[in-house]
C-alpha cells in the first residue's frame, strides 16, 4: 500500500464516527476522495456521495457504510457513575476495563468502564457483564461534577482503541466494520483517476451513514440516486477461530480473498459477472449464502425504487464488534482490485434482467 493511502486509512479508522454522529469521519473521507471525483453531494443525515460522470444516464453505485457502534450516556448516579445504553450492536461483555471517550460539545472526556474486582465477586453468582451492570467512571465525585464536564444524557461514547498492524499481515482496530469499506471504495476512485480510466457511465461512490441500526442511510440515498446497479462492500465473519459453527456460519478465512454472497437480494447475473471478473483476473474469492436477507446495505439498495441489480462483496473479519476487529491485508487489496476490474469492463446500459 502506498504511504499516503496507509496514512489516510490510519487517520480515518482512529477517528470516532458513531452511528448518528458520522460527520467528522465523513469530512475526512470526502477530503481524501475529492481529487478523484467530478462532483459530490451529501444528504440530510450525512451520507456522502462522490460522483464521476454526473451527467450520465446509466448509474452505478459502489458503497460502504461509515458508522461505528457506540454507546449513549443514559443515566448519571448521584455518586457520579454513568450508565449507558447501546448505539448499535455494542457488546457489554468486552466493556469492563476499556478506556472510552465521552463526546461532549466541548470535546471528548476520558473515562473507563469500571467493574467490581474479581476478589469481591462471588464465583457461584458471577455472570457475564450486561448493559445493566456496566458503568462509566470519569473521575467525578458526584453528578454535578459529571455535568460540569459537559456530560449529559445523550452524549455518545466510543472506545479509545486505535488502529495497528499485526504480524505485518493483519489490520487491527475498532470500526473496521465498516470504515475499511469506505477506504476501499475511495482507493478504487483514486486508481480510476490516476490510471486515466474513462468510464462510460456515472459512478456514485457512496459512504452511507446509520447502517448499524438498520441500513437507514442506504435506504435514504438509494431512493435519491435511483441507480441501475449497486455493488456493496461490508464485512463478514471469519469462521476459523473458536466459537463458530461452520455448519451454520460457513467456512470462511481471512487471507483467502473476498466473499461473494448468494441470496434473494443478490442479483444473480450481476453476481456471475463479478465471479467472471475475479476468475479472469486471478483474484481469489470465497462463496457464502444468505437466508432471507444479507443484513447489509445490499438489501436496502436491492429493494429500493423499482428494484436495483445489487451484489455484495464481503471482507472476512475476525472478532466483529470488538475493539480488535482484524482483517488480512491481501483481502483488502483483492477487493479493491475486484471493484476496479469490474468497473473497467462494465458497459453502459448493461441489462441485468433475467428475462428480456
PDB file of N, CA, C and O in Angstrom, residues 179-244:
ATOM      1  N   UNK A 179     -15.547   1.064   8.183  1.00  0.00           N
ATOM      2  CA  UNK A 179     -14.791   2.148   7.558  1.00  0.00           C
ATOM      3  C   UNK A 179     -13.674   1.627   6.659  1.00  0.00           C
ATOM      4  O   UNK A 179     -13.210   2.340   5.769  1.00  0.00           O
ATOM      5  N   UNK A 180     -13.267   0.373   6.865  1.00  0.00           N
ATOM      6  CA  UNK A 180     -12.327  -0.214   5.916  1.00  0.00           C
ATOM      7  C   UNK A 180     -12.976  -0.300   4.536  1.00  0.00           C
ATOM      8  O   UNK A 180     -12.308  -0.180   3.509  1.00  0.00           O
ATOM      9  N   UNK A 181     -14.303  -0.458   4.504  1.00  0.00           N
ATOM     10  CA  UNK A 181     -15.025  -0.453   3.232  1.00  0.00           C
ATOM     11  C   UNK A 181     -14.984   0.909   2.572  1.00  0.00           C
ATOM     12  O   UNK A 181     -14.791   1.025   1.352  1.00  0.00           O
ATOM     13  N   UNK A 182     -15.163   1.968   3.370  1.00  0.00           N
ATOM     14  CA  UNK A 182     -15.055   3.322   2.833  1.00  0.00           C
ATOM     15  C   UNK A 182     -13.686   3.598   2.270  1.00  0.00           C
ATOM     16  O   UNK A 182     -13.533   4.260   1.235  1.00  0.00           O
ATOM     17  N   UNK A 183     -12.656   3.071   2.942  1.00  0.00           N
ATOM     18  CA  UNK A 183     -11.295   3.202   2.427  1.00  0.00           C
ATOM     19  C   UNK A 183     -11.158   2.499   1.083  1.00  0.00           C
ATOM     20  O   UNK A 183     -10.578   3.049   0.143  1.00  0.00           O
ATOM     21  N   UNK A 184     -11.697   1.297   0.969  1.00  0.00           N
ATOM     22  CA  UNK A 184     -11.523   0.523  -0.263  1.00  0.00           C
ATOM     23  C   UNK A 184     -12.190   1.190  -1.462  1.00  0.00           C
ATOM     24  O   UNK A 184     -11.607   1.269  -2.544  1.00  0.00           O
ATOM     25  N   UNK A 185     -13.398   1.694  -1.288  1.00  0.00           N
ATOM     26  CA  UNK A 185     -14.058   2.318  -2.437  1.00  0.00           C
ATOM     27  C   UNK A 185     -13.403   3.649  -2.796  1.00  0.00           C
ATOM     28  O   UNK A 185     -13.394   4.045  -3.967  1.00  0.00           O
ATOM     29  N   UNK A 186     -12.830   4.336  -1.805  1.00  0.00           N
ATOM     30  CA  UNK A 186     -12.079   5.559  -2.104  1.00  0.00           C
ATOM     31  C   UNK A 186     -10.831   5.235  -2.915  1.00  0.00           C
ATOM     32  O   UNK A 186     -10.458   5.971  -3.842  1.00  0.00           O
ATOM     33  N   UNK A 187     -10.176   4.121  -2.580  1.00  0.00           N
ATOM     34  CA  UNK A 187      -8.999   3.703  -3.340  1.00  0.00           C
ATOM     35  C   UNK A 187      -9.355   3.332  -4.774  1.00  0.00           C
ATOM     36  O   UNK A 187      -8.575   3.558  -5.705  1.00  0.00           O
ATOM     37  N   UNK A 188     -10.534   2.779  -4.982  1.00  0.00           N
ATOM     38  CA  UNK A 188     -10.989   2.480  -6.349  1.00  0.00           C
ATOM     39  C   UNK A 188     -11.102   3.770  -7.154  1.00  0.00           C
ATOM     40  O   UNK A 188     -10.642   3.857  -8.302  1.00  0.00           O
ATOM     41  N   UNK A 189     -11.707   4.789  -6.550  1.00  0.00           N
ATOM     42  CA  UNK A 189     -11.827   6.083  -7.232  1.00  0.00           C
ATOM     43  C   UNK A 189     -10.449   6.650  -7.563  1.00  0.00           C
ATOM     44  O   UNK A 189     -10.227   7.193  -8.653  1.00  0.00           O
ATOM     45  N   UNK A 190      -9.525   6.534  -6.615  1.00  0.00           N
ATOM     46  CA  UNK A 190      -8.166   7.031  -6.851  1.00  0.00           C
ATOM     47  C   UNK A 190      -7.510   6.309  -8.016  1.00  0.00           C
ATOM     48  O   UNK A 190      -6.901   6.941  -8.906  1.00  0.00           O
ATOM     49  N   UNK A 191      -7.616   4.999  -8.057  1.00  0.00           N
ATOM     50  CA  UNK A 191      -6.989   4.220  -9.125  1.00  0.00           C
ATOM     51  C   UNK A 191      -7.579   4.546 -10.495  1.00  0.00           C
ATOM     52  O   UNK A 191      -6.850   4.627 -11.488  1.00  0.00           O
ATOM     53  N   UNK A 192      -8.887   4.733 -10.548  1.00  0.00           N
ATOM     54  CA  UNK A 192      -9.516   5.096 -11.822  1.00  0.00           C
ATOM     55  C   UNK A 192      -8.963   6.414 -12.344  1.00  0.00           C
ATOM     56  O   UNK A 192      -8.646   6.559 -13.527  1.00  0.00           O
ATOM     57  N   UNK A 193      -8.832   7.375 -11.433  1.00  0.00           N
ATOM     58  CA  UNK A 193      -8.324   8.698 -11.814  1.00  0.00           C
ATOM     59  C   UNK A 193      -6.863   8.633 -12.227  1.00  0.00           C
ATOM     60  O   UNK A 193      -6.476   9.152 -13.293  1.00  0.00           O
ATOM     61  N   UNK A 194      -6.039   8.021 -11.414  1.00  0.00           N
ATOM     62  CA  UNK A 194      -4.605   8.016 -11.666  1.00  0.00           C
ATOM     63  C   UNK A 194      -4.223   7.167 -12.870  1.00  0.00           C
ATOM     64  O   UNK A 194      -3.199   7.416 -13.508  1.00  0.00           O
ATOM     65  N   UNK A 195      -5.051   6.169 -13.193  1.00  0.00           N
ATOM     66  CA  UNK A 195      -4.785   5.339 -14.366  1.00  0.00           C
ATOM     67  C   UNK A 195      -5.464   5.855 -15.628  1.00  0.00           C
ATOM     68  O   UNK A 195      -5.379   5.223 -16.684  1.00  0.00           O
ATOM     69  N   UNK A 196      -6.148   6.998 -15.509  1.00  0.00           N
ATOM     70  CA  UNK A 196      -6.761   7.622 -16.670  1.00  0.00           C
ATOM     71  C   UNK A 196      -7.916   6.840 -17.263  1.00  0.00           C
ATOM     72  O   UNK A 196      -8.189   6.943 -18.475  1.00  0.00           O
ATOM     73  N   UNK A 197      -8.623   6.067 -16.455  1.00  0.00           N
ATOM     74  CA  UNK A 197      -9.746   5.277 -16.952  1.00  0.00           C
ATOM     75  C   UNK A 197     -10.993   6.147 -17.105  1.00  0.00           C
ATOM     76  O   UNK A 197     -11.415   6.822 -16.164  1.00  0.00           O
ATOM     77  N   UNK A 198     -11.577   6.130 -18.294  1.00  0.00           N
ATOM     78  CA  UNK A 198     -12.796   6.873 -18.578  1.00  0.00           C
ATOM     79  C   UNK A 198     -13.972   5.912 -18.577  1.00  0.00           C
ATOM     80  O   UNK A 198     -14.061   5.026 -19.434  1.00  0.00           O
ATOM     81  N   UNK A 199     -14.843   6.075 -17.614  1.00  0.00           N
ATOM     82  CA  UNK A 199     -15.997   5.189 -17.519  1.00  0.00           C
ATOM     83  C   UNK A 199     -17.132   5.675 -18.414  1.00  0.00           C
ATOM     84  O   UNK A 199     -17.365   6.884 -18.520  1.00  0.00           O
ATOM     85  N   UNK A 200     -17.883   4.749 -19.038  1.00  0.00           N
ATOM     86  CA  UNK A 200     -18.980   5.141 -19.926  1.00  0.00           C
ATOM     87  C   UNK A 200     -20.304   5.366 -19.196  1.00  0.00           C
ATOM     88  O   UNK A 200     -21.343   5.515 -19.825  1.00  0.00           O
ATOM     89  N   UNK A 201     -20.264   5.371 -17.868  1.00  0.00           N
ATOM     90  CA  UNK A 201     -21.475   5.530 -17.058  1.00  0.00           C
ATOM     91  C   UNK A 201     -21.157   6.444 -15.882  1.00  0.00           C
ATOM     92  O   UNK A 201     -20.002   6.805 -15.642  1.00  0.00           O
ATOM     93  N   UNK A 202     -22.173   6.812 -15.142  1.00  0.00           N
ATOM     94  CA  UNK A 202     -21.980   7.591 -13.927  1.00  0.00           C
ATOM     95  C   UNK A 202     -21.645   6.672 -12.769  1.00  0.00           C
ATOM     96  O   UNK A 202     -22.354   5.684 -12.527  1.00  0.00           O
ATOM     97  N   UNK A 203     -20.554   6.966 -12.078  1.00  0.00           N
ATOM     98  CA  UNK A 203     -20.163   6.176 -10.916  1.00  0.00           C
ATOM     99  C   UNK A 203     -20.414   6.984  -9.653  1.00  0.00           C
ATOM    100  O   UNK A 203     -19.909   8.101  -9.504  1.00  0.00           O
ATOM    101  N   UNK A 204     -21.166   6.392  -8.732  1.00  0.00           N
ATOM    102  CA  UNK A 204     -21.525   7.035  -7.476  1.00  0.00           C
ATOM    103  C   UNK A 204     -20.845   6.257  -6.344  1.00  0.00           C
ATOM    104  O   UNK A 204     -21.203   5.112  -6.073  1.00  0.00           O
ATOM    105  N   UNK A 205     -19.835   6.900  -5.742  1.00  0.00           N
ATOM    106  CA  UNK A 205     -19.084   6.278  -4.651  1.00  0.00           C
ATOM    107  C   UNK A 205     -19.754   6.731  -3.358  1.00  0.00           C
ATOM    108  O   UNK A 205     -19.646   7.893  -2.966  1.00  0.00           O
ATOM    109  N   UNK A 206     -20.459   5.809  -2.708  1.00  0.00           N
ATOM    110  CA  UNK A 206     -21.368   6.153  -1.607  1.00  0.00           C
ATOM    111  C   UNK A 206     -20.797   5.689  -0.273  1.00  0.00           C
ATOM    112  O   UNK A 206     -20.502   4.502  -0.088  1.00  0.00           O
ATOM    113  N   UNK A 207     -20.648   6.613   0.650  1.00  0.00           N
ATOM    114  CA  UNK A 207     -20.259   6.302   2.021  1.00  0.00           C
ATOM    115  C   UNK A 207     -21.458   6.618   2.912  1.00  0.00           C
ATOM    116  O   UNK A 207     -21.704   7.781   3.267  1.00  0.00           O
ATOM    117  N   UNK A 208     -22.229   5.597   3.230  1.00  0.00           N
ATOM    118  CA  UNK A 208     -23.535   5.776   3.856  1.00  0.00           C
ATOM    119  C   UNK A 208     -23.449   5.777   5.378  1.00  0.00           C
ATOM    120  O   UNK A 208     -22.565   5.153   5.974  1.00  0.00           O
ATOM    121  N   UNK A 209     -24.381   6.450   6.006  1.00  0.00           N
ATOM    122  CA  UNK A 209     -24.466   6.513   7.465  1.00  0.00           C
ATOM    123  C   UNK A 209     -25.494   5.505   7.981  1.00  0.00           C
ATOM    124  O   UNK A 209     -26.259   4.913   7.228  1.00  0.00           O
ATOM    125  N   UNK A 210     -25.477   5.291   9.273  1.00  0.00           N
ATOM    126  CA  UNK A 210     -26.525   4.605  10.035  1.00  0.00           C
ATOM    127  C   UNK A 210     -26.856   3.202   9.549  1.00  0.00           C
ATOM    128  O   UNK A 210     -27.994   2.754   9.651  1.00  0.00           O
ATOM    129  N   UNK A 211     -25.851   2.467   9.096  1.00  0.00           N
ATOM    130  CA  UNK A 211     -26.088   1.059   8.757  1.00  0.00           C
ATOM    131  C   UNK A 211     -26.301   0.216   9.997  1.00  0.00           C
ATOM    132  O   UNK A 211     -27.104  -0.729   9.986  1.00  0.00           O
ATOM    133  N   UNK A 212     -25.580   0.538  11.052  1.00  0.00           N
ATOM    134  CA  UNK A 212     -25.568  -0.320  12.234  1.00  0.00           C
ATOM    135  C   UNK A 212     -26.905  -0.371  12.974  1.00  0.00           C
ATOM    136  O   UNK A 212     -27.101  -1.233  13.833  1.00  0.00           O
ATOM    137  N   UNK A 213     -27.817   0.526  12.664  1.00  0.00           N
ATOM    138  CA  UNK A 213     -29.127   0.481  13.331  1.00  0.00           C
ATOM    139  C   UNK A 213     -30.248   0.201  12.328  1.00  0.00           C
ATOM    140  O   UNK A 213     -31.407   0.529  12.564  1.00  0.00           O
ATOM    141  N   UNK A 214     -29.900  -0.429  11.183  1.00  0.00           N
ATOM    142  CA  UNK A 214     -30.959  -0.858  10.278  1.00  0.00           C
ATOM    143  C   UNK A 214     -30.859  -0.384   8.847  1.00  0.00           C
ATOM    144  O   UNK A 214     -31.888  -0.225   8.186  1.00  0.00           O
ATOM    145  N   UNK A 215     -29.667  -0.132   8.337  1.00  0.00           N
ATOM    146  CA  UNK A 215     -29.447   0.217   6.921  1.00  0.00           C
ATOM    147  C   UNK A 215     -30.089   1.546   6.552  1.00  0.00           C
ATOM    148  O   UNK A 215     -30.420   1.785   5.375  1.00  0.00           O
ATOM    149  N   UNK A 216     -30.242   2.428   7.506  1.00  0.00           N
ATOM    150  CA  UNK A 216     -31.055   3.632   7.294  1.00  0.00           C
ATOM    151  C   UNK A 216     -30.453   4.591   6.273  1.00  0.00           C
ATOM    152  O   UNK A 216     -31.166   5.155   5.430  1.00  0.00           O
ATOM    153  N   UNK A 217     -29.139   4.824   6.343  1.00  0.00           N
ATOM    154  CA  UNK A 217     -28.527   5.740   5.393  1.00  0.00           C
ATOM    155  C   UNK A 217     -28.640   5.238   3.971  1.00  0.00           C
ATOM    156  O   UNK A 217     -28.913   6.012   3.036  1.00  0.00           O
ATOM    157  N   UNK A 218     -28.444   3.948   3.773  1.00  0.00           N
ATOM    158  CA  UNK A 218     -28.556   3.358   2.438  1.00  0.00           C
ATOM    159  C   UNK A 218     -29.977   3.464   1.908  1.00  0.00           C
ATOM    160  O   UNK A 218     -30.194   3.722   0.713  1.00  0.00           O
ATOM    161  N   UNK A 219     -30.949   3.267   2.772  1.00  0.00           N
ATOM    162  CA  UNK A 219     -32.347   3.400   2.347  1.00  0.00           C
ATOM    163  C   UNK A 219     -32.603   4.786   1.767  1.00  0.00           C
ATOM    164  O   UNK A 219     -33.212   4.933   0.707  1.00  0.00           O
ATOM    165  N   UNK A 220     -32.132   5.796   2.487  1.00  0.00           N
ATOM    166  CA  UNK A 220     -32.388   7.172   2.053  1.00  0.00           C
ATOM    167  C   UNK A 220     -31.684   7.493   0.740  1.00  0.00           C
ATOM    168  O   UNK A 220     -32.274   8.039  -0.186  1.00  0.00           O
ATOM    169  N   UNK A 221     -30.401   7.132   0.647  1.00  0.00           N
ATOM    170  CA  UNK A 221     -29.629   7.545  -0.525  1.00  0.00           C
ATOM    171  C   UNK A 221     -29.981   6.731  -1.754  1.00  0.00           C
ATOM    172  O   UNK A 221     -29.891   7.227  -2.888  1.00  0.00           O
ATOM    173  N   UNK A 222     -30.413   5.486  -1.578  1.00  0.00           N
ATOM    174  CA  UNK A 222     -30.822   4.675  -2.725  1.00  0.00           C
ATOM    175  C   UNK A 222     -32.017   5.300  -3.424  1.00  0.00           C
ATOM    176  O   UNK A 222     -32.090   5.333  -4.659  1.00  0.00           O
ATOM    177  N   UNK A 223     -32.953   5.822  -2.654  1.00  0.00           N
ATOM    178  CA  UNK A 223     -34.130   6.465  -3.246  1.00  0.00           C
ATOM    179  C   UNK A 223     -33.756   7.760  -3.959  1.00  0.00           C
ATOM    180  O   UNK A 223     -34.417   8.152  -4.927  1.00  0.00           O
ATOM    181  N   UNK A 224     -32.712   8.407  -3.484  1.00  0.00           N
ATOM    182  CA  UNK A 224     -32.295   9.659  -4.126  1.00  0.00           C
ATOM    183  C   UNK A 224     -31.524   9.412  -5.425  1.00  0.00           C
ATOM    184  O   UNK A 224     -31.786  10.055  -6.438  1.00  0.00           O
ATOM    185  N   UNK A 225     -30.597   8.475  -5.405  1.00  0.00           N
ATOM    186  CA  UNK A 225     -29.775   8.229  -6.594  1.00  0.00           C
ATOM    187  C   UNK A 225     -30.553   7.471  -7.670  1.00  0.00           C
ATOM    188  O   UNK A 225     -30.408   7.729  -8.860  1.00  0.00           O
ATOM    189  N   UNK A 226     -31.342   6.480  -7.238  1.00  0.00           N
ATOM    190  CA  UNK A 226     -32.060   5.598  -8.170  1.00  0.00           C
ATOM    191  C   UNK A 226     -31.084   4.963  -9.171  1.00  0.00           C
ATOM    192  O   UNK A 226     -31.203   5.122 -10.391  1.00  0.00           O
ATOM    193  N   UNK A 227     -30.121   4.190  -8.663  1.00  0.00           N
ATOM    194  CA  UNK A 227     -29.106   3.613  -9.554  1.00  0.00           C
ATOM    195  C   UNK A 227     -29.655   2.452 -10.365  1.00  0.00           C
ATOM    196  O   UNK A 227     -30.707   1.886 -10.065  1.00  0.00           O
ATOM    197  N   UNK A 228     -28.898   2.094 -11.398  1.00  0.00           N
ATOM    198  CA  UNK A 228     -29.209   0.902 -12.183  1.00  0.00           C
ATOM    199  C   UNK A 228     -28.509  -0.324 -11.610  1.00  0.00           C
ATOM    200  O   UNK A 228     -28.995  -1.447 -11.753  1.00  0.00           O
ATOM    201  N   UNK A 229     -27.360  -0.117 -10.990  1.00  0.00           N
ATOM    202  CA  UNK A 229     -26.531  -1.192 -10.451  1.00  0.00           C
ATOM    203  C   UNK A 229     -25.938  -0.716  -9.124  1.00  0.00           C
ATOM    204  O   UNK A 229     -25.571   0.459  -9.001  1.00  0.00           O
ATOM    205  N   UNK A 230     -25.827  -1.622  -8.158  1.00  0.00           N
ATOM    206  CA  UNK A 230     -25.182  -1.294  -6.890  1.00  0.00           C
ATOM    207  C   UNK A 230     -24.372  -2.478  -6.412  1.00  0.00           C
ATOM    208  O   UNK A 230     -24.898  -3.594  -6.311  1.00  0.00           O
ATOM    209  N   UNK A 231     -23.102  -2.243  -6.141  1.00  0.00           N
ATOM    210  CA  UNK A 231     -22.244  -3.278  -5.556  1.00  0.00           C
ATOM    211  C   UNK A 231     -21.775  -2.766  -4.196  1.00  0.00           C
ATOM    212  O   UNK A 231     -21.115  -1.729  -4.105  1.00  0.00           O
ATOM    213  N   UNK A 232     -22.145  -3.503  -3.170  1.00  0.00           N
ATOM    214  CA  UNK A 232     -21.934  -3.086  -1.784  1.00  0.00           C
ATOM    215  C   UNK A 232     -20.746  -3.851  -1.205  1.00  0.00           C
ATOM    216  O   UNK A 232     -20.544  -5.028  -1.513  1.00  0.00           O
ATOM    217  N   UNK A 233     -19.972  -3.193  -0.360  1.00  0.00           N
ATOM    218  CA  UNK A 233     -18.952  -3.910   0.402  1.00  0.00           C
ATOM    219  C   UNK A 233     -19.201  -3.730   1.894  1.00  0.00           C
ATOM    220  O   UNK A 233     -19.567  -2.654   2.357  1.00  0.00           O
ATOM    221  N   UNK A 234     -19.054  -4.837   2.608  1.00  0.00           N
ATOM    222  CA  UNK A 234     -19.160  -4.840   4.064  1.00  0.00           C
ATOM    223  C   UNK A 234     -18.260  -5.957   4.566  1.00  0.00           C
ATOM    224  O   UNK A 234     -17.532  -6.567   3.781  1.00  0.00           O
ATOM    225  N   UNK A 235     -18.317  -6.210   5.849  1.00  0.00           N
ATOM    226  CA  UNK A 235     -17.507  -7.284   6.421  1.00  0.00           C
ATOM    227  C   UNK A 235     -18.377  -8.507   6.678  1.00  0.00           C
ATOM    228  O   UNK A 235     -19.604  -8.414   6.768  1.00  0.00           O
ATOM    229  N   UNK A 236     -17.724  -9.656   6.793  1.00  0.00           N
ATOM    230  CA  UNK A 236     -18.397 -10.891   7.196  1.00  0.00           C
ATOM    231  C   UNK A 236     -17.479 -11.649   8.139  1.00  0.00           C
ATOM    232  O   UNK A 236     -16.297 -11.313   8.276  1.00  0.00           O
ATOM    233  N   UNK A 237     -18.001 -12.676   8.791  1.00  0.00           N
ATOM    234  CA  UNK A 237     -17.233 -13.364   9.822  1.00  0.00           C
ATOM    235  C   UNK A 237     -16.220 -14.345   9.235  1.00  0.00           C
ATOM    236  O   UNK A 237     -16.578 -15.218   8.447  1.00  0.00           O
ATOM    237  N   UNK A 238     -14.953 -14.182   9.619  1.00  0.00           N
ATOM    238  CA  UNK A 238     -14.008 -15.288   9.503  1.00  0.00           C
ATOM    239  C   UNK A 238     -14.468 -16.344  10.516  1.00  0.00           C
ATOM    240  O   UNK A 238     -14.729 -16.016  11.678  1.00  0.00           O
ATOM    241  N   UNK A 239     -14.592 -17.590  10.063  1.00  0.00           N
ATOM    242  CA  UNK A 239     -15.203 -18.613  10.928  1.00  0.00           C
ATOM    243  C   UNK A 239     -14.197 -19.647  11.428  1.00  0.00           C
ATOM    244  O   UNK A 239     -14.576 -20.759  11.789  1.00  0.00           O
ATOM    245  N   UNK A 240     -12.922 -19.280  11.460  1.00  0.00           N
ATOM    246  CA  UNK A 240     -11.895 -20.252  11.816  1.00  0.00           C
ATOM    247  C   UNK A 240     -11.574 -20.285  13.305  1.00  0.00           C
ATOM    248  O   UNK A 240     -11.096 -21.299  13.816  1.00  0.00           O
ATOM    249  N   UNK A 241     -11.809 -19.190  14.009  1.00  0.00           N
ATOM    250  CA  UNK A 241     -11.449 -19.165  15.427  1.00  0.00           C
ATOM    251  C   UNK A 241     -12.554 -19.800  16.271  1.00  0.00           C
ATOM    252  O   UNK A 241     -13.636 -20.141  15.787  1.00  0.00           O
ATOM    253  N   UNK A 242     -12.278 -19.903  17.543  1.00  0.00           N
ATOM    254  CA  UNK A 242     -13.187 -20.574  18.470  1.00  0.00           C
ATOM    255  C   UNK A 242     -14.572 -19.911  18.476  1.00  0.00           C
ATOM    256  O   UNK A 242     -14.692 -18.693  18.422  1.00  0.00           O
ATOM    257  N   UNK A 243     -15.613 -20.736  18.538  1.00  0.00           N
ATOM    258  CA  UNK A 243     -16.962 -20.224  18.730  1.00  0.00           C
ATOM    259  C   UNK A 243     -17.828 -20.198  17.493  1.00  0.00           C
ATOM    260  O   UNK A 243     -19.016 -19.875  17.588  1.00  0.00           O
ATOM    261  N   UNK A 244     -17.272 -20.536  16.326  1.00  0.00           N
ATOM    262  CA  UNK A 244     -18.064 -20.521  15.092  1.00  0.00           C
ATOM    263  C   UNK A 244     -18.387 -21.945  14.670  1.00  0.00           C
ATOM    264  O   UNK A 244     -17.516 -22.824  14.662  1.00  0.00           O
TER     265      UNK A 244
END
